[in-house]
CSV table of N, CA and C in Angstrom, one decimal:
chain,number,residue,atom,x,y,z
A,1,MET,N,-19.3,-132.8,163.5
A,1,MET,CA,-19.1,-132.4,162.1
A,1,MET,C,-20.2,-132.8,161.3
A,2,ARG,N,-20.5,-131.9,160.2
A,2,ARG,CA,-21.6,-132.0,159.4
A,2,ARG,C,-21.2,-132.8,158.2
A,3,TYR,N,-22.0,-133.5,157.7
A,3,TYR,CA,-21.7,-134.3,156.4
A,3,TYR,C,-22.0,-133.5,155.3
A,4,SER,N,-21.0,-133.5,154.2
A,4,SER,CA,-21.1,-132.7,153.1
A,4,SER,C,-20.9,-133.5,151.7
A,5,THR,N,-21.7,-133.1,150.8
A,5,THR,CA,-21.7,-133.9,149.4
A,5,THR,C,-20.6,-133.1,148.6
A,6,TYR,N,-20.0,-132.1,149.0
A,6,TYR,CA,-19.0,-131.3,148.2
A,6,TYR,C,-17.8,-132.3,147.9
A,7,GLN,N,-17.6,-132.3,146.5
A,7,GLN,CA,-16.3,-132.8,146.0
A,7,GLN,C,-15.5,-131.8,145.2
A,8,SER,N,-14.3,-131.8,145.6
A,8,SER,CA,-13.4,-130.9,144.9
A,8,SER,C,-13.1,-131.3,143.4
A,9,ILE,N,-13.1,-130.3,142.6
A,9,ILE,CA,-12.7,-130.6,141.3
A,9,ILE,C,-11.2,-130.7,140.9
A,10,PHE,N,-10.5,-130.6,141.9
A,10,PHE,CA,-9.1,-130.7,141.9
A,10,PHE,C,-8.7,-132.0,142.5
A,11,PRO,N,-7.7,-132.7,142.0
A,11,PRO,CA,-7.3,-134.0,142.4
A,11,PRO,C,-6.7,-133.8,143.7
A,12,MET,N,-6.9,-134.7,144.7
A,12,MET,CA,-6.4,-134.5,146.1
A,12,MET,C,-5.1,-135.3,146.1
A,13,ASN,N,-5.0,-136.3,145.2
A,13,ASN,CA,-3.8,-137.1,145.3
A,13,ASN,C,-2.9,-136.5,144.3
A,14,LEU,N,-1.6,-136.4,144.8
A,14,LEU,CA,-0.4,-135.6,144.1
A,14,LEU,C,-0.1,-136.5,143.0
A,15,GLU,N,0.0,-137.8,143.0
A,15,GLU,CA,0.3,-138.6,141.9
A,15,GLU,C,-0.8,-138.4,140.7
A,16,ASN,N,-2.0,-138.4,141.0
A,16,ASN,CA,-3.1,-138.1,140.0
A,16,ASN,C,-2.8,-136.7,139.3
A,17,MET,N,-2.4,-135.8,140.1
A,17,MET,CA,-2.3,-134.5,139.6
A,17,MET,C,-1.1,-134.4,138.8
A,18,GLN,N,0.0,-135.2,139.0
A,18,GLN,CA,1.2,-135.2,138.1
A,18,GLN,C,1.0,-135.9,137.0
A,19,GLU,N,0.2,-137.0,136.9
A,19,GLU,CA,-0.2,-137.7,135.7
A,19,GLU,C,-1.1,-136.9,134.7
A,20,THR,N,-2.1,-136.0,135.2
A,20,THR,CA,-2.9,-135.2,134.6
A,20,THR,C,-2.0,-134.2,134.0
A,21,GLN,N,-1.0,-133.6,134.6
A,21,GLN,CA,-0.1,-132.6,134.0
A,21,GLN,C,0.8,-133.2,132.9
A,22,LYS,N,1.2,-134.3,133.0
A,22,LYS,CA,1.9,-135.1,132.1
A,22,LYS,C,1.0,-135.2,130.7
A,23,LYS,N,-0.1,-135.8,131.0
A,23,LYS,CA,-1.0,-136.0,129.8
A,23,LYS,C,-1.3,-134.6,129.1
A,24,GLY,N,-1.6,-133.6,129.9
A,24,GLY,CA,-1.9,-132.3,129.3
A,24,GLY,C,-0.6,-131.7,128.5
A,25,MET,N,0.6,-131.9,129.0
A,25,MET,CA,1.9,-131.7,128.3
A,25,MET,C,2.0,-132.4,127.1
A,26,LYS,N,1.8,-133.7,127.0
A,26,LYS,CA,2.0,-134.5,125.9
A,26,LYS,C,0.9,-134.0,124.9
A,27,GLY,N,-0.3,-133.7,125.2
A,27,GLY,CA,-1.3,-133.2,124.3
A,27,GLY,C,-0.9,-131.9,123.8
A,28,PHE,N,-0.3,-131.0,124.6
A,28,PHE,CA,0.1,-129.7,124.1
A,28,PHE,C,1.3,-129.7,123.1
A,29,ILE,N,2.2,-130.6,123.5
A,29,ILE,CA,3.3,-130.9,122.6
A,29,ILE,C,3.0,-131.3,121.1
A,30,GLN,N,2.0,-132.3,121.3
A,30,GLN,CA,1.5,-133.0,120.1
A,30,GLN,C,0.8,-131.9,119.2
A,31,MET,N,0.0,-131.0,119.8
A,31,MET,CA,-0.8,-129.9,119.1
A,31,MET,C,0.2,-129.0,118.5
A,32,ILE,N,1.3,-128.7,119.0
A,32,ILE,CA,2.3,-127.8,118.6
A,32,ILE,C,3.0,-128.5,117.2
A,33,ALA,N,3.3,-129.8,117.5
A,33,ALA,CA,3.9,-130.5,116.4
A,33,ALA,C,3.2,-130.5,115.2
A,34,ASN,N,1.8,-130.9,115.5
A,34,ASN,CA,0.7,-130.8,114.3
A,34,ASN,C,0.7,-129.4,113.7
A,35,THR,N,0.7,-128.3,114.5
A,35,THR,CA,0.6,-127.1,113.9
A,35,THR,C,1.9,-126.8,113.1
A,36,LEU,N,3.0,-127.1,113.5
A,36,LEU,CA,4.2,-126.9,112.8
A,36,LEU,C,4.4,-127.8,111.5
A,37,LEU,N,3.9,-128.9,111.5
A,37,LEU,CA,3.8,-129.7,110.4
A,37,LEU,C,2.8,-129.1,109.3
A,38,LEU,N,1.7,-128.6,109.8
A,38,LEU,CA,0.7,-127.9,108.9
A,38,LEU,C,1.3,-126.8,108.1
A,39,LYS,N,2.1,-126.0,109.0
A,39,LYS,CA,2.6,-124.7,108.5
A,39,LYS,C,3.8,-125.2,107.4
A,40,LEU,N,4.6,-126.1,107.8
A,40,LEU,CA,5.7,-126.5,106.8
A,40,LEU,C,5.0,-127.0,105.7
A,41,LEU,N,3.9,-127.8,105.7
A,41,LEU,CA,3.2,-128.3,104.4
A,41,LEU,C,2.8,-127.2,103.6
A,42,ILE,N,2.2,-126.2,104.3
A,42,ILE,CA,1.7,-124.9,103.5
A,42,ILE,C,2.9,-124.3,102.9
A,43,LEU,N,3.9,-124.0,103.6
A,43,LEU,CA,5.1,-123.4,103.0
A,43,LEU,C,5.7,-124.1,101.8
A,44,VAL,N,5.7,-125.5,101.9
A,44,VAL,CA,6.2,-126.3,100.8
A,44,VAL,C,5.3,-126.2,99.5
A,45,ILE,N,4.0,-126.2,99.8
A,45,ILE,CA,3.0,-126.1,98.7
A,45,ILE,C,3.2,-124.7,97.9
A,46,VAL,N,3.4,-123.6,98.7
A,46,VAL,CA,3.5,-122.2,98.2
A,46,VAL,C,4.8,-122.1,97.5
A,47,VAL,N,5.9,-122.6,98.0
A,47,VAL,CA,7.2,-122.6,97.3
A,47,VAL,C,7.0,-123.4,95.9
A,48,TRP,N,6.4,-124.7,96.0
A,48,TRP,CA,6.2,-125.4,94.8
A,48,TRP,C,5.5,-124.6,93.7
A,49,ILE,N,4.3,-124.0,94.1
A,49,ILE,CA,3.5,-123.3,93.1
A,49,ILE,C,4.4,-122.0,92.5
A,50,ALA,N,5.1,-121.4,93.4
A,50,ALA,CA,5.7,-120.3,92.9
A,50,ALA,C,7.1,-120.7,92.0
A,51,GLY,N,7.6,-121.7,92.3
A,51,GLY,CA,8.7,-122.2,91.5
A,51,GLY,C,8.1,-122.7,90.2
A,52,ALA,N,7.0,-123.4,90.2
A,52,ALA,CA,6.4,-123.8,88.8
A,52,ALA,C,6.1,-122.7,88.0
A,53,GLY,N,5.6,-121.6,88.7
A,53,GLY,CA,5.4,-120.3,87.9
A,53,GLY,C,6.5,-119.7,87.3
A,54,VAL,N,7.6,-119.6,88.1
A,54,VAL,CA,8.9,-119.1,87.6
A,54,VAL,C,9.4,-120.0,86.3
A,55,LEU,N,9.3,-121.2,86.6
A,55,LEU,CA,9.8,-122.2,85.5
A,55,LEU,C,8.9,-122.0,84.3
A,56,THR,N,7.7,-121.9,84.3
A,56,THR,CA,6.8,-121.6,83.1
A,56,THR,C,7.1,-120.2,82.5
A,57,VAL,N,7.4,-119.3,83.2
A,57,VAL,CA,7.9,-118.0,82.6
A,57,VAL,C,9.2,-118.1,81.8
A,58,PHE,N,10.1,-118.8,82.4
A,58,PHE,CA,11.4,-118.8,81.6
A,58,PHE,C,11.4,-119.9,80.7
A,59,ALA,N,10.5,-120.8,80.7
A,59,ALA,CA,10.5,-121.8,79.7
A,59,ALA,C,9.6,-121.4,78.4
A,60,ALA,N,8.8,-120.4,78.6
A,60,ALA,CA,8.1,-119.9,77.4
A,60,ALA,C,9.0,-119.3,76.3
A,61,PRO,N,8.7,-119.5,75.1
A,61,PRO,CA,9.5,-119.1,74.0
A,61,PRO,C,9.8,-117.6,74.0
A,62,SER,N,10.9,-117.3,73.9
A,62,SER,CA,11.3,-115.8,73.9
A,62,SER,C,11.3,-115.3,72.4
A,63,VAL,N,10.8,-114.2,72.1
A,63,VAL,CA,10.8,-113.7,70.7
A,63,VAL,C,11.5,-112.5,70.5
A,64,SER,N,12.4,-112.5,69.8
A,64,SER,CA,13.2,-111.1,69.7
A,64,SER,C,12.5,-110.2,68.8
A,65,LYS,N,12.4,-109.0,68.9
A,65,LYS,CA,11.7,-108.0,68.1
A,65,LYS,C,12.3,-107.9,66.8
A,66,LEU,N,13.6,-108.1,66.7
A,66,LEU,CA,14.4,-108.0,65.4
A,66,LEU,C,14.0,-109.0,64.5
A,67,GLU,N,13.7,-110.3,65.0
A,67,GLU,CA,13.4,-111.5,64.2
A,67,GLU,C,11.8,-111.6,63.8
A,68,VAL,N,11.2,-110.7,63.0
A,68,VAL,CA,9.9,-110.8,62.7
A,68,VAL,C,9.6,-110.6,61.2
A,69,THR,N,8.6,-111.0,60.7
A,69,THR,CA,8.0,-110.8,59.4
A,69,THR,C,6.7,-110.3,59.4
A,70,LYS,N,6.4,-109.3,58.7
A,70,LYS,CA,5.0,-108.6,58.8
A,70,LYS,C,4.0,-109.4,57.7
A,71,LEU,N,2.8,-109.5,58.1
A,71,LEU,CA,1.8,-110.1,57.2
A,71,LEU,C,0.5,-109.5,57.3
A,72,THR,N,-0.2,-109.2,56.3
A,72,THR,CA,-1.4,-108.7,56.3
A,72,THR,C,-2.4,-109.8,56.3
A,73,VAL,N,-3.4,-109.8,57.2
A,73,VAL,CA,-4.5,-110.7,57.4
A,73,VAL,C,-5.5,-110.6,56.1
A,74,GLN,N,-5.7,-111.7,55.5
A,74,GLN,CA,-6.6,-111.8,54.3
A,74,GLN,C,-8.0,-112.2,54.9
A,75,PRO,N,-9.1,-111.8,54.2
A,75,PRO,CA,-10.5,-112.3,54.6
A,75,PRO,C,-10.5,-113.6,54.7
A,76,GLY,N,-11.0,-114.3,55.9
A,76,GLY,CA,-11.1,-115.6,56.3
A,76,GLY,C,-9.9,-116.2,56.9
A,77,ASP,N,-9.0,-115.6,57.1
A,77,ASP,CA,-7.8,-115.9,57.7
A,77,ASP,C,-8.0,-116.1,59.2
A,78,THR,N,-7.5,-117.3,59.8
A,78,THR,CA,-7.5,-117.4,61.2
A,78,THR,C,-6.0,-117.7,61.8
A,79,LEU,N,-5.8,-117.3,63.1
A,79,LEU,CA,-4.4,-117.4,63.6
A,79,LEU,C,-3.9,-118.8,63.4
A,80,TRP,N,-4.8,-119.9,63.5
A,80,TRP,CA,-4.5,-121.3,63.3
A,80,TRP,C,-3.8,-121.4,61.8
A,81,GLN,N,-4.6,-120.9,60.8
A,81,GLN,CA,-4.3,-121.1,59.4
A,81,GLN,C,-2.8,-120.4,59.2
A,82,ILE,N,-2.8,-119.2,59.7
A,82,ILE,CA,-1.6,-118.4,59.6
A,82,ILE,C,-0.3,-119.2,60.2
A,83,ALA,N,-0.6,-119.7,61.4
A,83,ALA,CA,0.4,-120.4,62.1
A,83,ALA,C,0.9,-121.6,61.4
A,84,VAL,N,0.0,-122.4,60.9
A,84,VAL,CA,0.3,-123.6,60.1
A,84,VAL,C,1.2,-123.3,58.9
A,85,LYS,N,0.9,-122.2,58.1
A,85,LYS,CA,1.5,-121.9,56.8
A,85,LYS,C,3.0,-121.3,57.3
A,86,HIS,N,3.2,-120.6,58.4
A,86,HIS,CA,4.4,-119.9,58.6
A,86,HIS,C,5.2,-120.5,59.7
A,87,LYS,N,4.9,-121.4,60.5
A,87,LYS,CA,5.6,-122.0,61.5
A,87,LYS,C,6.8,-122.8,61.2
A,88,PRO,N,7.8,-123.1,61.8
A,88,PRO,CA,9.0,-124.0,61.6
A,88,PRO,C,8.3,-125.5,61.5
A,89,GLU,N,8.9,-126.3,60.7
A,89,GLU,CA,8.4,-127.6,60.5
A,89,GLU,C,7.9,-128.5,61.7
A,90,ARG,N,8.8,-128.4,62.7
A,90,ARG,CA,8.7,-129.3,63.7
A,90,ARG,C,8.2,-128.7,65.0
A,91,MET,N,7.7,-127.4,64.9
A,91,MET,CA,7.1,-126.7,65.9
A,91,MET,C,5.6,-127.0,66.1
A,92,ASP,N,5.2,-127.0,67.4
A,92,ASP,CA,3.8,-127.2,67.7
A,92,ASP,C,3.0,-125.9,67.4
A,93,THR,N,1.9,-126.1,66.5
A,93,THR,CA,1.1,-125.0,66.1
A,93,THR,C,0.7,-124.1,67.4
A,94,ARG,N,0.3,-124.5,68.4
A,94,ARG,CA,-0.2,-123.8,69.5
A,94,ARG,C,0.9,-122.9,70.0
A,95,VAL,N,2.3,-123.4,69.9
A,95,VAL,CA,3.3,-122.6,70.4
A,95,VAL,C,3.6,-121.4,69.6
A,96,TYR,N,3.6,-121.6,68.2
A,96,TYR,CA,3.7,-120.5,67.2
A,96,TYR,C,2.5,-119.5,67.4
A,97,ILE,N,1.2,-119.9,67.6
A,97,ILE,CA,0.2,-118.9,67.9
A,97,ILE,C,0.5,-118.1,69.1
A,98,GLU,N,1.0,-118.9,70.3
A,98,GLU,CA,1.2,-118.0,71.3
A,98,GLU,C,2.4,-116.9,71.1
A,99,GLY,N,3.3,-117.4,70.2
A,99,GLY,CA,4.4,-116.3,69.9
A,99,GLY,C,3.7,-115.2,69.0
A,100,ILE,N,2.8,-115.5,68.2
A,100,ILE,CA,2.1,-114.4,67.5
A,100,ILE,C,1.3,-113.5,68.4
A,101,VAL,N,0.6,-114.1,69.4
A,101,VAL,CA,-0.2,-113.3,70.2
A,101,VAL,C,0.6,-112.4,71.0
A,102,ARG,N,1.9,-112.9,71.6
A,102,ARG,CA,2.7,-112.1,72.5
A,102,ARG,C,3.4,-111.0,71.8
A,103,ILE,N,3.8,-111.3,70.6
A,103,ILE,CA,4.7,-110.4,69.9
A,103,ILE,C,3.8,-109.2,69.3
A,104,ASN,N,2.5,-109.4,69.0
A,104,ASN,CA,1.5,-108.5,68.6
A,104,ASN,C,0.7,-107.9,69.7
A,105,GLY,N,0.9,-108.4,71.0
A,105,GLY,CA,0.1,-107.8,72.0
A,105,GLY,C,-1.6,-108.1,71.9
A,106,LEU,N,-1.8,-109.2,71.4
A,106,LEU,CA,-3.2,-109.4,71.1
A,106,LEU,C,-4.0,-109.9,72.3
A,107,GLU,N,-5.0,-109.3,72.7
A,107,GLU,CA,-5.8,-109.7,73.9
A,107,GLU,C,-6.8,-110.7,73.7
A,108,ASP,N,-7.3,-111.0,72.4
A,108,ASP,CA,-8.0,-112.2,72.2
A,108,ASP,C,-7.2,-113.0,71.0
A,109,ARG,N,-7.9,-113.9,70.5
A,109,ARG,CA,-7.3,-114.8,69.5
A,109,ARG,C,-7.8,-114.5,68.1
A,110,GLY,N,-8.7,-113.4,68.0
A,110,GLY,CA,-9.4,-113.2,66.8
A,110,GLY,C,-8.6,-112.2,66.0
A,111,VAL,N,-8.5,-112.4,64.6
A,111,VAL,CA,-7.8,-111.4,63.9
A,111,VAL,C,-8.8,-110.9,62.7
A,112,GLN,N,-8.7,-109.7,62.2
A,112,GLN,CA,-9.7,-109.1,61.2
A,112,GLN,C,-8.8,-109.0,59.8
A,113,ALA,N,-9.5,-109.1,58.7
A,113,ALA,CA,-9.0,-108.8,57.5
A,113,ALA,C,-8.4,-107.4,57.5
A,114,GLY,N,-7.2,-107.3,56.9
A,114,GLY,CA,-6.3,-106.0,56.8
A,114,GLY,C,-5.5,-105.8,57.9
A,115,GLN,N,-5.7,-106.5,59.0
A,115,GLN,CA,-4.7,-106.4,60.2
A,115,GLN,C,-3.3,-106.7,59.8
A,116,VAL,N,-2.3,-106.0,60.2
A,116,VAL,CA,-0.9,-106.4,60.1
A,116,VAL,C,-0.4,-107.0,61.3
A,117,LEU,N,0.1,-108.3,61.1
A,117,LEU,CA,0.6,-109.0,62.2
A,117,LEU,C,2.1,-109.2,61.9
A,118,LYS,N,2.9,-109.4,63.1
A,118,LYS,CA,4.3,-109.6,63.0
A,118,LYS,C,4.2,-111.1,63.3
A,119,LEU,N,5.1,-111.9,62.4
A,119,LEU,CA,5.4,-113.2,62.7
A,119,LEU,C,6.6,-113.6,63.2
A,120,PRO,N,6.8,-114.3,64.4
A,120,PRO,CA,8.1,-114.4,64.8
A,120,PRO,C,8.8,-115.5,64.0
A,121,ARG,N,10.2,-115.4,64.1
A,121,ARG,CA,11.0,-116.5,63.5
A,121,ARG,C,11.7,-117.2,64.7
A,122,PHE,N,11.7,-118.4,64.6
A,122,PHE,CA,12.3,-119.3,65.6
A,122,PHE,C,13.5,-119.9,65.0
């Protein structure tokens, strides 16, 4: 018989082979668990963001089209000045400005002299 330096890459011992399979299964199961946890975390974040968006939409002040007053913008007037003069006493000026922007469909916050604005009533 000739001498060979060949060594098999497969374990010859049945016990070693079974231990290797167990370690592989544990690693595989742990990898699946980590993947599921990651997917669950992403799902929770997406649902949370969507829920916050829905709450923001429903929490925004609703302005009825019937409850408005019309105002002609004078030279030098700004939305802030108009809001301060016409908003309810305890209302935040920024909220009233947002109501003006929404009810008039303004794309930017600038107004021009002669422009007719609808002012919401809250």
